[in-house]
Coordinates of C-alpha atoms and ligand atoms in Angstrom, one line a residue:
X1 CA 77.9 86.1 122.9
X2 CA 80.9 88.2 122.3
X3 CA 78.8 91.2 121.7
X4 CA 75.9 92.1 122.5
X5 CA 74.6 93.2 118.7
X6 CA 74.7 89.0 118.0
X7 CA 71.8 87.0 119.0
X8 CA 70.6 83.5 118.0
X9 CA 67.2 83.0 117.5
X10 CA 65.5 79.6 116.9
X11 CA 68.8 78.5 115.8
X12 CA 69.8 81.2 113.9
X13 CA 72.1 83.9 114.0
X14 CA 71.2 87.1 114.3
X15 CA 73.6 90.3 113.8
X16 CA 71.8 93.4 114.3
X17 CA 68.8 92.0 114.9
X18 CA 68.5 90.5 111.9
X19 CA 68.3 87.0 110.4
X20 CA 71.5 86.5 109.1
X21 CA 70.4 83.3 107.0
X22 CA 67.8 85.4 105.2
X23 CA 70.4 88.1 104.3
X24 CA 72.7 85.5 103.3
X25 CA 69.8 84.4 100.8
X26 CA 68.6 87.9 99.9
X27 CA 72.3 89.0 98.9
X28 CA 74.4 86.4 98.4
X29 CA 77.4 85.0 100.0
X30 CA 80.3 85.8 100.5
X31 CA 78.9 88.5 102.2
X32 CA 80.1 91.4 104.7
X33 CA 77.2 92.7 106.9
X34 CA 77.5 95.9 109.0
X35 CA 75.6 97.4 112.0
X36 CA 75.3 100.9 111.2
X37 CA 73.9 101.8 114.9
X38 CA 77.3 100.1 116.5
X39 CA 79.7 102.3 114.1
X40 CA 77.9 105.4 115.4
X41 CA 77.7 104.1 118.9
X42 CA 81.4 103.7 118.9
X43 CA 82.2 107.3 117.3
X44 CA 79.9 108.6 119.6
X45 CA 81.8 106.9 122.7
X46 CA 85.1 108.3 121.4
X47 CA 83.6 112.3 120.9
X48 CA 81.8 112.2 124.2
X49 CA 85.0 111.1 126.4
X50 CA 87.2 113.7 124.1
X51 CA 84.7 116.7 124.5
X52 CA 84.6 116.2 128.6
X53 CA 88.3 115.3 128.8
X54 CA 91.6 117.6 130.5
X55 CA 92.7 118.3 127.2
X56 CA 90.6 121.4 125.1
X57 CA 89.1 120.9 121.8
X58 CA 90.2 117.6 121.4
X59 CA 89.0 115.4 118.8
X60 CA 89.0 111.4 117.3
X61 CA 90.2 111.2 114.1
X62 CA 88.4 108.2 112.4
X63 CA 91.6 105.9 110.7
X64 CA 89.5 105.1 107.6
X65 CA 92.5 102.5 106.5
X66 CA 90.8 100.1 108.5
X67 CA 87.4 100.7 106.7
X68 CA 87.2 102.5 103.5
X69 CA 83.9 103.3 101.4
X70 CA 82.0 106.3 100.5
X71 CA 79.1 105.7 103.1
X72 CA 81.2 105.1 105.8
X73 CA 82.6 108.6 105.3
X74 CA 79.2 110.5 104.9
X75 CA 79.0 108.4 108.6
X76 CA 81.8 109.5 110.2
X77 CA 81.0 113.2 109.3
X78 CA 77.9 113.1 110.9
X79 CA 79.3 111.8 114.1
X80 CA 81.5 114.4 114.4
X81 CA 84.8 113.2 113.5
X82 CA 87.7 113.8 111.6
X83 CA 89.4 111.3 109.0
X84 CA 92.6 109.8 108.6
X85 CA 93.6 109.2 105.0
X86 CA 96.3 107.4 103.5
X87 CA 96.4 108.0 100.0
X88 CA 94.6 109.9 97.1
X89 CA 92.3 106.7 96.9
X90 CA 91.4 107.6 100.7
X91 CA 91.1 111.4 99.5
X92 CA 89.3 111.2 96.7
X93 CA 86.5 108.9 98.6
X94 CA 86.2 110.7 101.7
X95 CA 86.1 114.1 98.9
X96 CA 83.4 112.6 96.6
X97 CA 81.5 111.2 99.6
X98 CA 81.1 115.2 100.5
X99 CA 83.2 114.6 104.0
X100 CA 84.7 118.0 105.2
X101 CA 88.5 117.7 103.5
X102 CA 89.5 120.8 106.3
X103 CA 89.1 117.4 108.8
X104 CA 91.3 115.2 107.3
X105 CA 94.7 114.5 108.4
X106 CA 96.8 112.8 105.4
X107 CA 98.8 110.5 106.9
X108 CA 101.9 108.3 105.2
X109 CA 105.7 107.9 104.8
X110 CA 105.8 108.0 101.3
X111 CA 104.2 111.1 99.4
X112 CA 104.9 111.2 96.2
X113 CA 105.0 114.7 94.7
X114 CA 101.4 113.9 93.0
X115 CA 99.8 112.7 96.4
X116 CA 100.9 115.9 97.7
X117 CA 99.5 117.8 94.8
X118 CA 96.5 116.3 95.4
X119 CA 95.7 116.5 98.5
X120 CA 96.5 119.9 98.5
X121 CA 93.9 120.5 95.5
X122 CA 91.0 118.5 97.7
X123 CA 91.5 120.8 100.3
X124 CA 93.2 118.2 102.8
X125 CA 93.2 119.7 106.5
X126 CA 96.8 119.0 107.8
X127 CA 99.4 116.3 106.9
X128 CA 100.9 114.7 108.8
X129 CA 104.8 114.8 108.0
X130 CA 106.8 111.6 108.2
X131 CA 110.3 112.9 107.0
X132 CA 112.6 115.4 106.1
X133 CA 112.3 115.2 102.3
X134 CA 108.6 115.4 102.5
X135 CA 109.1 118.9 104.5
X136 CA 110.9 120.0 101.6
X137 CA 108.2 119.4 98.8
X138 CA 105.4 119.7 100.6
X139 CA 106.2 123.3 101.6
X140 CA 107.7 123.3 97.7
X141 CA 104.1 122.7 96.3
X142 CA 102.4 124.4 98.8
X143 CA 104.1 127.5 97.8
X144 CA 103.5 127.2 94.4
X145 CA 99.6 126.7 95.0
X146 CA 100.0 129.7 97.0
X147 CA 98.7 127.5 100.3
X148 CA 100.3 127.9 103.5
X149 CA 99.5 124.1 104.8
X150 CA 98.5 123.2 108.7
X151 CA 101.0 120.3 109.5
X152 CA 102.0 117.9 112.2
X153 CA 105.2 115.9 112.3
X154 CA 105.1 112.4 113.1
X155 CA 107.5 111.3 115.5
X156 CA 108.6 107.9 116.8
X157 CA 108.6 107.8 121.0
X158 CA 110.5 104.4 121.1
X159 CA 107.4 103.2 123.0
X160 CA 106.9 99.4 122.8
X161 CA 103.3 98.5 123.0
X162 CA 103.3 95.0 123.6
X163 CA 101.6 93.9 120.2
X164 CA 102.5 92.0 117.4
X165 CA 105.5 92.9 115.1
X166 CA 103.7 93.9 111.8
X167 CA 101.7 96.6 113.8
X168 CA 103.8 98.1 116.2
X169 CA 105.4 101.2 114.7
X170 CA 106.1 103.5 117.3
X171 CA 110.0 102.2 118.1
X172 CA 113.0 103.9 117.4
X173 CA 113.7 102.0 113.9
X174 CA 110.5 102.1 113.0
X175 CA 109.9 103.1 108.7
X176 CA 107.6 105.7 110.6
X177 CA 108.3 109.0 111.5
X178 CA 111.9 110.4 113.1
X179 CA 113.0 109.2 116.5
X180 CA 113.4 111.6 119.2
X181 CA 115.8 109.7 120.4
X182 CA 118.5 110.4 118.3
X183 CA 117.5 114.2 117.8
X184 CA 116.1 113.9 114.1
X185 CA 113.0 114.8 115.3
X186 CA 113.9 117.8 116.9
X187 CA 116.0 119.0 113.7
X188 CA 112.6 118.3 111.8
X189 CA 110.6 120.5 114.1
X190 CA 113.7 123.1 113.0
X191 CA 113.1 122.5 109.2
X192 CA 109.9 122.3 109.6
X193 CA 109.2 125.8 111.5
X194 CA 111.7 127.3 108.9
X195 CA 109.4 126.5 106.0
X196 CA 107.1 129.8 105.2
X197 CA 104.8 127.6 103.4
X198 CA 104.1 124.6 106.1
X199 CA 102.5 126.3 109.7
X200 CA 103.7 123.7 112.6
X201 CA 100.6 123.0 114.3
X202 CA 101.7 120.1 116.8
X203 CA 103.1 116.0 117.0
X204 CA 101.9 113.1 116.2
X205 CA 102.9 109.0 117.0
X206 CA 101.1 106.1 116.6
X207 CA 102.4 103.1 118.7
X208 CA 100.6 100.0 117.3
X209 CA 97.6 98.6 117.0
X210 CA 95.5 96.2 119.3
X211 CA 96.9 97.7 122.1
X212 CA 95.3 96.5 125.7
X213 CA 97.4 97.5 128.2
X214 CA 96.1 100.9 129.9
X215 CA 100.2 102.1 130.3
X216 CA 100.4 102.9 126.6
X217 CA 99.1 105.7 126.0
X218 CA 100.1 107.1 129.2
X219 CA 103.9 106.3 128.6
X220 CA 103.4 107.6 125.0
X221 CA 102.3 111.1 126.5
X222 CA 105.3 111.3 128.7
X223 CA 107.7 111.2 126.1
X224 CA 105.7 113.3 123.6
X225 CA 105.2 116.2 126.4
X226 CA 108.9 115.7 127.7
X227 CA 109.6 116.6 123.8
X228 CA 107.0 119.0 123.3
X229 CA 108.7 120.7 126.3
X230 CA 112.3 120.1 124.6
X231 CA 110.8 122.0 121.2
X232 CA 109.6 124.9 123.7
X233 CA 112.9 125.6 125.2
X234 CA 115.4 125.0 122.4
X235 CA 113.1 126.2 119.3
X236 CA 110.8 128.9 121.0
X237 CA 107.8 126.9 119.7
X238 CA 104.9 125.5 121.7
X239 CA 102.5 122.6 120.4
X240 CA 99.2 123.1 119.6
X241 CA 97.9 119.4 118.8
X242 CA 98.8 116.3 120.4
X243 CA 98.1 113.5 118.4
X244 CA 98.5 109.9 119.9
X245 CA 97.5 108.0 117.2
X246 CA 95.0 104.9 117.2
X247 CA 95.5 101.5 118.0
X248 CA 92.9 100.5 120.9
X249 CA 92.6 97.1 120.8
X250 CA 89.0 94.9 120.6
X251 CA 87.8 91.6 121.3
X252 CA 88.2 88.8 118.3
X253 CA 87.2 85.9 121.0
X254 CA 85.8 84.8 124.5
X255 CA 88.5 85.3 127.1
X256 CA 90.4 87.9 125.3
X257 CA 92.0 90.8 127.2
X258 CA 89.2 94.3 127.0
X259 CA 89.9 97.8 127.7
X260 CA 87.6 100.4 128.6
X261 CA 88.6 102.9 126.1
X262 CA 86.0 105.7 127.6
X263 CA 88.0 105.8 130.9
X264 CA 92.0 105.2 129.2
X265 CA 91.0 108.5 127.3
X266 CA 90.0 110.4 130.5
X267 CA 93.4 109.1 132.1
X268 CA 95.6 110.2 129.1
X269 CA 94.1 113.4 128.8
X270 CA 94.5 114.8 132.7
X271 CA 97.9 113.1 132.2
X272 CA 98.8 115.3 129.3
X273 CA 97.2 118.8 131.0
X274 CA 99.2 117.8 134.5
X275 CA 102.6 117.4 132.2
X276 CA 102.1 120.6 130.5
X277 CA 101.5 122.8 133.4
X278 CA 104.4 120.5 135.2
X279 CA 106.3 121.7 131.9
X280 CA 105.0 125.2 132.1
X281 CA 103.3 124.3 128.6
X282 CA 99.9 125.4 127.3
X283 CA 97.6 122.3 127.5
X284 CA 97.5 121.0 123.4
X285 CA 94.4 119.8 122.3
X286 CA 94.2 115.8 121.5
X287 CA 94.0 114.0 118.7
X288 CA 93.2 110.1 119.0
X289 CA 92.8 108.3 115.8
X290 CA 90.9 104.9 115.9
X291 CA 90.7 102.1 113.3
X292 CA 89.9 98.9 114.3
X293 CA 88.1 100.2 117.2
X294 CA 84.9 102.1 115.6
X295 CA 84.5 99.4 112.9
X296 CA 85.6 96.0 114.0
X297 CA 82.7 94.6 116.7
X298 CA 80.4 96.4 113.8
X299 CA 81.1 93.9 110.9
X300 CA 80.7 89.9 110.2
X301 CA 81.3 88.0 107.0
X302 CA 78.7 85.4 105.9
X303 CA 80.1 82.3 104.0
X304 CA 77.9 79.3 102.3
X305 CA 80.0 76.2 102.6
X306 CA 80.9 74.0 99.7
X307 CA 82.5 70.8 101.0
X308 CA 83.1 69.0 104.5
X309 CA 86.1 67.1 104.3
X310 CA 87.0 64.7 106.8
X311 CA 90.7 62.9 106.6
X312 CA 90.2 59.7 108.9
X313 CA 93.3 60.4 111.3
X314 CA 94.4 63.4 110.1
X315 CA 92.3 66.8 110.1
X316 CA 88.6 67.5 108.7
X317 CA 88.0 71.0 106.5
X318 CA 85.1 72.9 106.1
X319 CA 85.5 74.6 102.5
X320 CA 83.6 77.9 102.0
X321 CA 83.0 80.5 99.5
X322 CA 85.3 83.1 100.0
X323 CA 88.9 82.9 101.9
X324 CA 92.1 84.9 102.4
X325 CA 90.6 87.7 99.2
X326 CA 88.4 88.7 101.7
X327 CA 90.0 87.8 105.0
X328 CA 93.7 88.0 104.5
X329 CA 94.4 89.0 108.3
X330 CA 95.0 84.7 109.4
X331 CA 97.3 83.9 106.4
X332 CA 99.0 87.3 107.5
X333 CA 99.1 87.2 111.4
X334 CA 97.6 84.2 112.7
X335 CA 94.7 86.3 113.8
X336 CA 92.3 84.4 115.9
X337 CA 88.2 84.3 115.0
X338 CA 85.3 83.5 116.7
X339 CA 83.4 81.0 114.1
X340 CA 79.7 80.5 114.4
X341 CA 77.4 78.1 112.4
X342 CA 74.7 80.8 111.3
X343 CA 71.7 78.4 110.6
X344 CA 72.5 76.2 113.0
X345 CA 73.8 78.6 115.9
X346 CA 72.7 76.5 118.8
X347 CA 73.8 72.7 117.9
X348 CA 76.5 71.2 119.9
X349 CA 79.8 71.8 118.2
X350 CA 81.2 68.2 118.3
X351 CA 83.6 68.4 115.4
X352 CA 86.8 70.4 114.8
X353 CA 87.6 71.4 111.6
X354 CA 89.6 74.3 109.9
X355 CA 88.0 76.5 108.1
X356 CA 89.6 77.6 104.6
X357 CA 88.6 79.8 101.7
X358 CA 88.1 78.9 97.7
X359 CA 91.6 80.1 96.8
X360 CA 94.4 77.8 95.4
X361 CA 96.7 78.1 98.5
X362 CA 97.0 75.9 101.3
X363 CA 97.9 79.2 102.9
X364 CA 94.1 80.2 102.6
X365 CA 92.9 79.4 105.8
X366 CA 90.3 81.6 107.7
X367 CA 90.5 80.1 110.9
X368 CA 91.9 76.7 112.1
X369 CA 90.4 74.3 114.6
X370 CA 87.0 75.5 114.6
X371 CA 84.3 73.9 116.2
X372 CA 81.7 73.3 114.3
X373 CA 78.7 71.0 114.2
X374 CA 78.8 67.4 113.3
X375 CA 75.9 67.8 110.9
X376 CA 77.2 70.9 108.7
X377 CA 77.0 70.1 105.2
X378 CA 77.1 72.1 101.9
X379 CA 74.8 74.8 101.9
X380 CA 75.2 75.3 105.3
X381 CA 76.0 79.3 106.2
X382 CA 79.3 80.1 108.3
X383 CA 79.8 83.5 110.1
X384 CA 83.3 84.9 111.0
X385 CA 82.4 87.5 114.0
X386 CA 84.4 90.8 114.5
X387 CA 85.3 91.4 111.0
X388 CA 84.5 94.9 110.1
X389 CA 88.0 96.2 110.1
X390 CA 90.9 95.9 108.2
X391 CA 88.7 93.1 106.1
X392 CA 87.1 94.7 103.1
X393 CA 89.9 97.1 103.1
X394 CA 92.7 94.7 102.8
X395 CA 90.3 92.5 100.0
X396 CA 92.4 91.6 96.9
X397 CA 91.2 90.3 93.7
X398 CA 93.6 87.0 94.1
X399 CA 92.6 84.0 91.9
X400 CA 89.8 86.7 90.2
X401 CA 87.9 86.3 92.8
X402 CA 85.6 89.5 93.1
X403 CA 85.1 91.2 96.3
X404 CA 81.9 90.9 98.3
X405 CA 79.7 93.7 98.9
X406 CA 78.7 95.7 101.9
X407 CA 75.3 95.6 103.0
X408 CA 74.2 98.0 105.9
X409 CA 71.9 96.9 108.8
X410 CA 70.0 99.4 110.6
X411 CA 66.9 99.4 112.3
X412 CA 65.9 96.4 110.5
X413 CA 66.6 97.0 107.0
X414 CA 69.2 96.3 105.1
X415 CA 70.9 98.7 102.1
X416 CA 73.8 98.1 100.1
X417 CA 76.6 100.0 100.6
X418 CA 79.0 98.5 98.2
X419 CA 78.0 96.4 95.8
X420 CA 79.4 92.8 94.9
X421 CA 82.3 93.1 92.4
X422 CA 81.2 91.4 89.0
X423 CA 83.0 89.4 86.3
X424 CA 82.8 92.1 84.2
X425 CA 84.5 94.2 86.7
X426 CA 87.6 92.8 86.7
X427 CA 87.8 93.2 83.8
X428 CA 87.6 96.8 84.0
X429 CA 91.0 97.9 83.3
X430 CA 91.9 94.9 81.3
X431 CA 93.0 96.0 77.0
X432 CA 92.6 93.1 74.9
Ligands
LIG501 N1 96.8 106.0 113.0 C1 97.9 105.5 112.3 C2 98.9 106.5 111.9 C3 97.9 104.2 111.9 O1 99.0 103.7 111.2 C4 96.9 103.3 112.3 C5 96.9 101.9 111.9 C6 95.8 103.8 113.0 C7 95.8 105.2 113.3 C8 94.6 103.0 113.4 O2 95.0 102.0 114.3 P1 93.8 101.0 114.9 O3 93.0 101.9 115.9 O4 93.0 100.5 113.8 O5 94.6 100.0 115.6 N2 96.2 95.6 109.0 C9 96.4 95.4 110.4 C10 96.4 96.7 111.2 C11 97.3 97.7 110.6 C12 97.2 99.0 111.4 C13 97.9 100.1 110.6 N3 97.8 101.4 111.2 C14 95.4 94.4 111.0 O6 94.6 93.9 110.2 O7 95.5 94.1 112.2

């Protein structure tokens, strides 16, 4: 199996070691099911290679864009790591979920004057500065609120990570960040370090996401040191955080490329303390800020299928109960899938079919040219493996169609997380 927290059992699929069919029955479908034990094993892999690594102090910053719900927070917290937050919705989560706001790094190239506000308000721990005009406010509003705020400045290495467009951000004309390159980012260290509000605590860059090869985050630390270096001898000011940003890849299907993220860490770091002292530098502390990686093996989306259609000569579909509201990552990048058949998990696969959502759009396709049994028929219970990131959080309300809920697995039981949108929920903010 791709991962080892799937099982089949008498035919069935299990996640977590747990009948999926009977949760599917118990809560309904469409369903997202997550294994608590594998989000806390993969935060714990992340804090244990940080705290022995080259680099002091250094920490992961969990990228809660990719996963985003009050529990999931209260999680991440106890694990011991930071947050990455996007927005106030972000904030105000992680906040009421009773995370430590002096851990959050609020990231984002467009802060409005109110996101600024409020994250300052919730305590937010640094932010991390995209562009010149948010230097100005920020340290504006700070000074009114009488807060002198902890800050990093994002920074674009013109690194090329070997990903797919929509996700790689860390090139030169990139809406992220100012390029090195062309010495913006050096002027914005200036500005910034002029500011008596905003304290210049180190740089950040993210490079893209599903990254695989193990060169990426060593060629990323080059350039950010070589600049770091650049700030120390033209501006007098030395870095105390390094952040690199998140975008370790994971495994969607057999055969796909792997990276063992434990050891790349360990690499990058003694990289990073042998280019300081090589720059006469003080070795910064690290930042890495996963996504994908602490959440995505942890989640899979139950589906109960409506029709089997089979076009003699053309192309058979197998019609399920949710679709591109709560899996919009095919119709957006052609991301592959690994499909299983969760009450009938070990029958040949003898028919290929694709395998489309509820939605009106032909665009609404989950996956195309699944195998699937022969014999699957209505009723029948589909699983999409690997879906625990970047899923619920990119759900949409398209067609009306209410989201699914989360339901939490963990040493055998199962809790609710999130519950299923209703009817009468959307139509929450609806006046009549
Ligand atoms: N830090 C920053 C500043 C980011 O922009 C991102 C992701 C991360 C960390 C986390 O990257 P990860 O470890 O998850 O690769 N919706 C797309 C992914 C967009 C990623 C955006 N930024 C998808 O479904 O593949």
């Amino acid at each position: 199996m791709l991962y080892d927290n799937i099982t089949v059992k008498d035919g069935k699929l299990f996640f977590a070691g747990m009948d999926t069919t009977l949760l599917a029955k118990k809560h309904g479908t469409p369903l997202y099911l997550m294994d608590e034990d594998r989000i806390r094993g993969n935060c714990r892999a992340y804090r244990d290679a940080l705290k022995g690594c080259a680099c002091p102090d250094s920490e992961a910053v969990y990228a809660s864009k990719a996963c985003s719900f009050a529990g999931i927070y209260k999680m991440i917290a106890e694990e011991g790591l930071c947050a990455d937050v996007v927005s106030p919705g972000e904030i105000y989560t992680a906040k009421k979920a009773g995370f430590p706001m002096e851990r959050a790094y609020f990231q984002g190239n467009n802060k409005t004057d109110e996101d600024i506000a409020f994250a300052i308000d919730c305590g937010v721990g640094y932010f991390v500065c995209d562009n010149f005009e948010e230097l100005d406010v920020l340290d504006r509003i700070a000074g009114e609120k009488g807060v002198r705020q902890k800050i990093l400045l994002r920074v674009t290495p013109g690194i090329d990570p070997h990903t797919y467009a929509e996700v790689s951000t860390g090139k030169v004309d990139s809406k992220f960040g100012v390029a090195i390159e062309t010495g913006q980012a050096a002027e914005a260290v200036q500005k910034a370090l002029s500011k008596k509000n905003l304290i210049f605590e180190g740089i950040h860059c993210h490079v893209g996401s599903m990254v695989f090869d193990s060169d990426v985050f060593l060629r990323a630390s080059a350039v950010m040191l070589g600049f770091a270096a650049e700030i120390k001898k033209n501006l007098g000011a030395e870095i105390k955080i390094l952040d690199l940003g998140g975008g370790y890849g994971v495994k969607y299907y057999p055969g796909q490329g792997e990276i063992d993220i434990p050891q790349n860490i360990k690499a990058v770091a003694k990289r990073v303390a042998e280019l300081s002292e090589e720059y006469g530098l003080k070795t910064p502390s690290l930042r890495l800020e996963p996504g994908r990686s602490i959440v995505a093996d942890a989640g899979i989306t139950l589906y109960t299928v409506g029709s089997v259609k089979k076009i003699t000569g053309y192309k058979n579909y197998v019609s399920v109960d949710g679709g591109m509201t709560d899996n919009p990552r095919y119709a957006l990048y052609e991301s592959k899938y690994t499909v299983l058949t969760a009450n009938k998990a070990d029958s040949p696969c003898d028919m290929t079919a694709d395998l489309v959502g509820r939605c009106c759009e032909s665009g609404d396709i989950i996956q195309p040219g699944v195998s699937f049994p022969s014999s699957i028929e209505r009723g029948d219970a589909v699983a999409v493996l690997t879906t625990g990131a970047y899923n619920y959080s990119m759900a949409s309300n398209y067609n009306r169609v209410p989201r699914p809920p989360i339901v939490l697995l963990r040493g055998g039981s199962d809790r609710v997380a999130v519950r299923r949108e209703s009817l009468d929920d959307l139509l929450s903010n609806d006046i009549v």
